[in-house]
Amino acid sequence: MKEKEDVVKKLNSLKETLKDYEERIERLKEANRRLFEMLELQQERTTDREDRELSKLRSERKKLMKELLALEELLEEASRENLRLNEEKENLRHQVEELQRQLSLTQLRLEEYERIKSTKKELYQEMLDLVLDRIEWEDQALEEFIQLDHQRKKEFLKELMLLNMKEVGEVFETIKGVKNTFKLKPKGGRIYFTYGKEKTWRILGILDEEDQKHKERYIKELAKWKE
């Protein structure tokens, strides 16, 4: 769009330049016409003074003709540039139209993806509520669980089913610096949870990662959220 605006500005500037050239050419043509008229009148005169005036007029005419030719070349060059910029503007217009079309399609795909994503999330929530009747979920934690591959879901689900049978008084591994927050350790990842609001337990996050720095960063974000 910025490129298109620049082309439009160039075109407008070029139009003003062309207008100025055309006005100057017309003035030169008019001056040239008057010179020809004066030359015709001088043809019948033979005095030295008149000869000098005639020579001066011829010299002036020659200068004007050179300037006229130069202006005509500039006008041709400006006309070519105007044509090129118009073509560029037209190409940009087609590009903008294509980008707008792609943007519309992308928006439709995004809306469809969000609809499918929402439906998928609702289905998972319903299924997990049936299996894990004492566990509730943070939205982000549920999305993280959905993103696990099939095998990882099975491994994490085993830990969640065990948690579903646990009572509040049981001992769990805590997270240092985050009050009332615990963790389970399925192979290759972590499940972070706390006491539930409506049910016994509330899943705060699912981390499919063993990297220590990643775990520490995740726990920091969890601590901020808990605050």
C-alpha positions in Angstrom: 0.0 0.0 0.0 2.9 2.4 0.8 4.4 1.6 -2.6 1.1 2.3 -4.3 0.8 5.7 -2.5 4.4 6.6 -3.7 3.4 5.8 -7.3 0.3 7.9 -7.0 2.4 10.8 -5.6 4.8 10.4 -8.5 2.0 10.4 -11.0 0.5 13.6 -9.5 3.8 15.3 -9.5 4.5 14.2 -13.1 1.1 15.5 -14.2 2.0 19.0 -12.8 5.3 18.8 -14.6 3.7 17.8 -17.9 1.2 20.7 -17.5 4.0 23.1 -17.0 5.9 21.8 -20.0 2.8 22.0 -22.2 2.2 25.6 -21.2 5.8 26.5 -21.9 5.7 24.9 -25.3 2.5 26.8 -26.2 4.2 30.0 -25.1 7.3 29.2 -27.3 5.1 28.3 -30.2 3.2 31.6 -29.9 6.5 33.5 -29.7 7.8 31.6 -32.7 4.6 32.4 -34.7 5.1 36.1 -33.9 8.7 35.9 -35.1 7.7 34.4 -38.4 5.2 37.2 -38.9 7.8 39.8 -38.1 10.2 38.0 -40.5 7.7 38.1 -43.3 7.2 41.8 -42.7 10.9 42.4 -42.8 11.4 40.8 -46.1 10.5 43.9 -48.0 12.8 46.2 -46.0 16.4 46.7 -47.0 17.9 49.3 -44.6 21.0 48.4 -42.5 19.1 49.0 -39.3 16.3 46.7 -40.4 18.9 44.1 -41.5 20.4 44.2 -38.0 16.9 43.8 -36.5 16.2 40.9 -38.9 19.5 39.2 -37.9 18.7 39.6 -34.2 15.2 38.2 -34.7 16.7 35.2 -36.6 19.2 34.6 -33.8 16.4 34.8 -31.2 14.3 32.5 -33.3 17.2 30.0 -33.4 17.5 30.1 -29.6 13.8 29.6 -29.2 13.8 26.7 -31.6 16.6 24.9 -29.6 14.7 25.5 -26.3 11.5 24.2 -28.0 13.2 21.0 -29.2 14.7 20.5 -25.7 11.3 20.9 -24.1 9.7 18.5 -26.6 12.3 15.9 -25.7 11.6 16.5 -22.0 7.9 16.2 -22.7 8.4 12.9 -24.6 10.5 11.6 -21.7 7.9 12.7 -19.1 5.2 11.0 -21.2 7.1 7.7 -21.2 7.7 8.0 -17.5 4.0 8.7 -17.0 3.1 5.6 -19.0 5.6 3.5 -17.0 4.2 4.8 -13.7 0.6 4.2 -14.9 1.5 0.6 -15.7 3.3 0.2 -12.3 0.2 1.6 -10.6 -2.0 -0.8 -12.5 0.2 -3.7 -11.5 0.1 -2.6 -7.9 -3.6 -2.3 -8.0 -3.8 -6.0 -9.2 -1.4 -7.0 -6.4 -3.5 -5.2 -3.8 -6.6 -6.8 -5.1 -4.9 -10.2 -4.9 -3.6 -9.6 -1.4 -7.1 -8.5 -0.3 -8.5 -11.7 -1.8 -5.9 -13.8 0.0 -6.6 -11.9 3.2 -10.3 -12.6 3.0 -9.6 -16.3 2.4 -7.2 -16.4 5.3 -9.7 -14.7 7.5 -12.3 -17.3 6.5 -9.8 -20.2 7.2 -9.0 -18.6 10.6 -12.6 -18.4 11.5 -13.1 -22.0 10.4 -10.0 -23.1 12.4 -11.3 -21.2 15.5 -14.7 -22.9 15.1 -13.1 -26.4 14.8 -10.7 -25.6 17.6 -13.5 -24.6 19.9 -15.6 -27.7 19.0 -12.6 -29.9 19.5 -11.9 -28.3 22.9 -15.5 -28.8 24.0 -15.4 -32.5 23.0 -12.2 -33.1 25.0 -13.6 -31.2 28.0 -16.7 -33.4 27.9 -14.7 -36.6 27.5 -12.2 -35.7 30.3 -15.0 -34.7 32.6 -16.5 -38.2 32.2 -13.2 -40.0 32.9 -11.7 -37.5 35.4 -14.8 -36.5 37.4 -12.8 -34.9 40.3 -10.5 -32.8 38.1 -11.1 -29.4 36.5 -8.9 -27.6 34.0 -7.4 -24.2 33.2 -8.1 -23.4 29.6 -4.5 -23.2 28.7 -3.8 -26.5 30.4 -6.5 -28.2 28.4 -5.2 -26.8 25.2 -1.7 -28.1 26.1 -3.1 -31.5 26.7 -4.9 -31.5 23.4 -1.6 -30.6 21.6 0.1 -33.8 22.9 0.5 -36.6 20.4 -1.5 -39.8 20.8 1.1 -41.7 22.8 1.9 -38.8 25.1 -1.8 -38.3 25.8 -2.0 -41.9 27.0 1.0 -41.5 29.3 -0.3 -38.2 30.8 -3.8 -39.6 31.1 -2.5 -42.5 33.3 -1.1 -39.9 35.8 -4.3 -37.9 35.7 -6.4 -41.0 36.4 -4.2 -41.7 39.4 -4.6 -38.1 40.6 -8.3 -38.4 40.1 -8.3 -41.1 42.9 -6.2 -39.1 45.3 -7.6 -37.2 48.3 -6.7 -33.7 49.4 -4.7 -34.8 52.4 -2.3 -36.9 50.4 1.4 -35.8 50.0 2.6 -34.6 46.5 5.8 -33.1 45.3 5.5 -29.4 45.6 6.9 -26.6 43.5 9.4 -24.4 45.3 8.2 -20.8 45.5 4.6 -21.4 44.3 2.2 -21.9 47.1 -0.2 -24.9 47.0 1.1 -26.0 43.6 2.2 -29.6 43.0 3.6 -31.6 40.1 3.3 -35.1 38.6 6.0 -36.5 36.5 4.8 -38.5 33.5 7.7 -39.7 31.4 9.2 -36.8 29.5 7.0 -34.1 31.0 5.2 -32.5 33.9 1.7 -32.0 35.1 1.2 -28.9 37.4 -1.9 -28.8 39.6 -3.4 -27.3 42.7 -6.6 -27.6 44.7 -9.8 -27.2 42.7 -12.4 -24.5 43.0 -15.4 -26.7 42.2 -13.7 -30.1 42.1 -10.9 -31.7 44.1 -8.1 -30.8 41.8 -7.3 -28.2 39.2 -4.8 -28.7 36.4 -2.8 -25.6 35.8 -0.4 -26.7 33.1 0.8 -29.6 30.9 4.5 -29.4 30.0 5.7 -31.9 27.4 9.3 -31.1 27.9 12.3 -32.3 29.9 14.6 -29.3 29.4 15.4 -27.8 32.8 15.5 -24.2 31.5 12.1 -24.7 29.9 10.7 -26.1 33.1 12.1 -23.2 35.1 10.7 -20.7 32.7 7.3 -22.4 32.8 7.3 -22.4 36.6 8.1 -18.6 36.7 5.1 -18.0 34.4 3.0 -20.2 36.6 4.1 -18.2 39.7 3.1 -15.0 38.0 -0.3 -16.4 37.1 -0.9 -17.6 40.7 -0.2 -14.2 42.0 
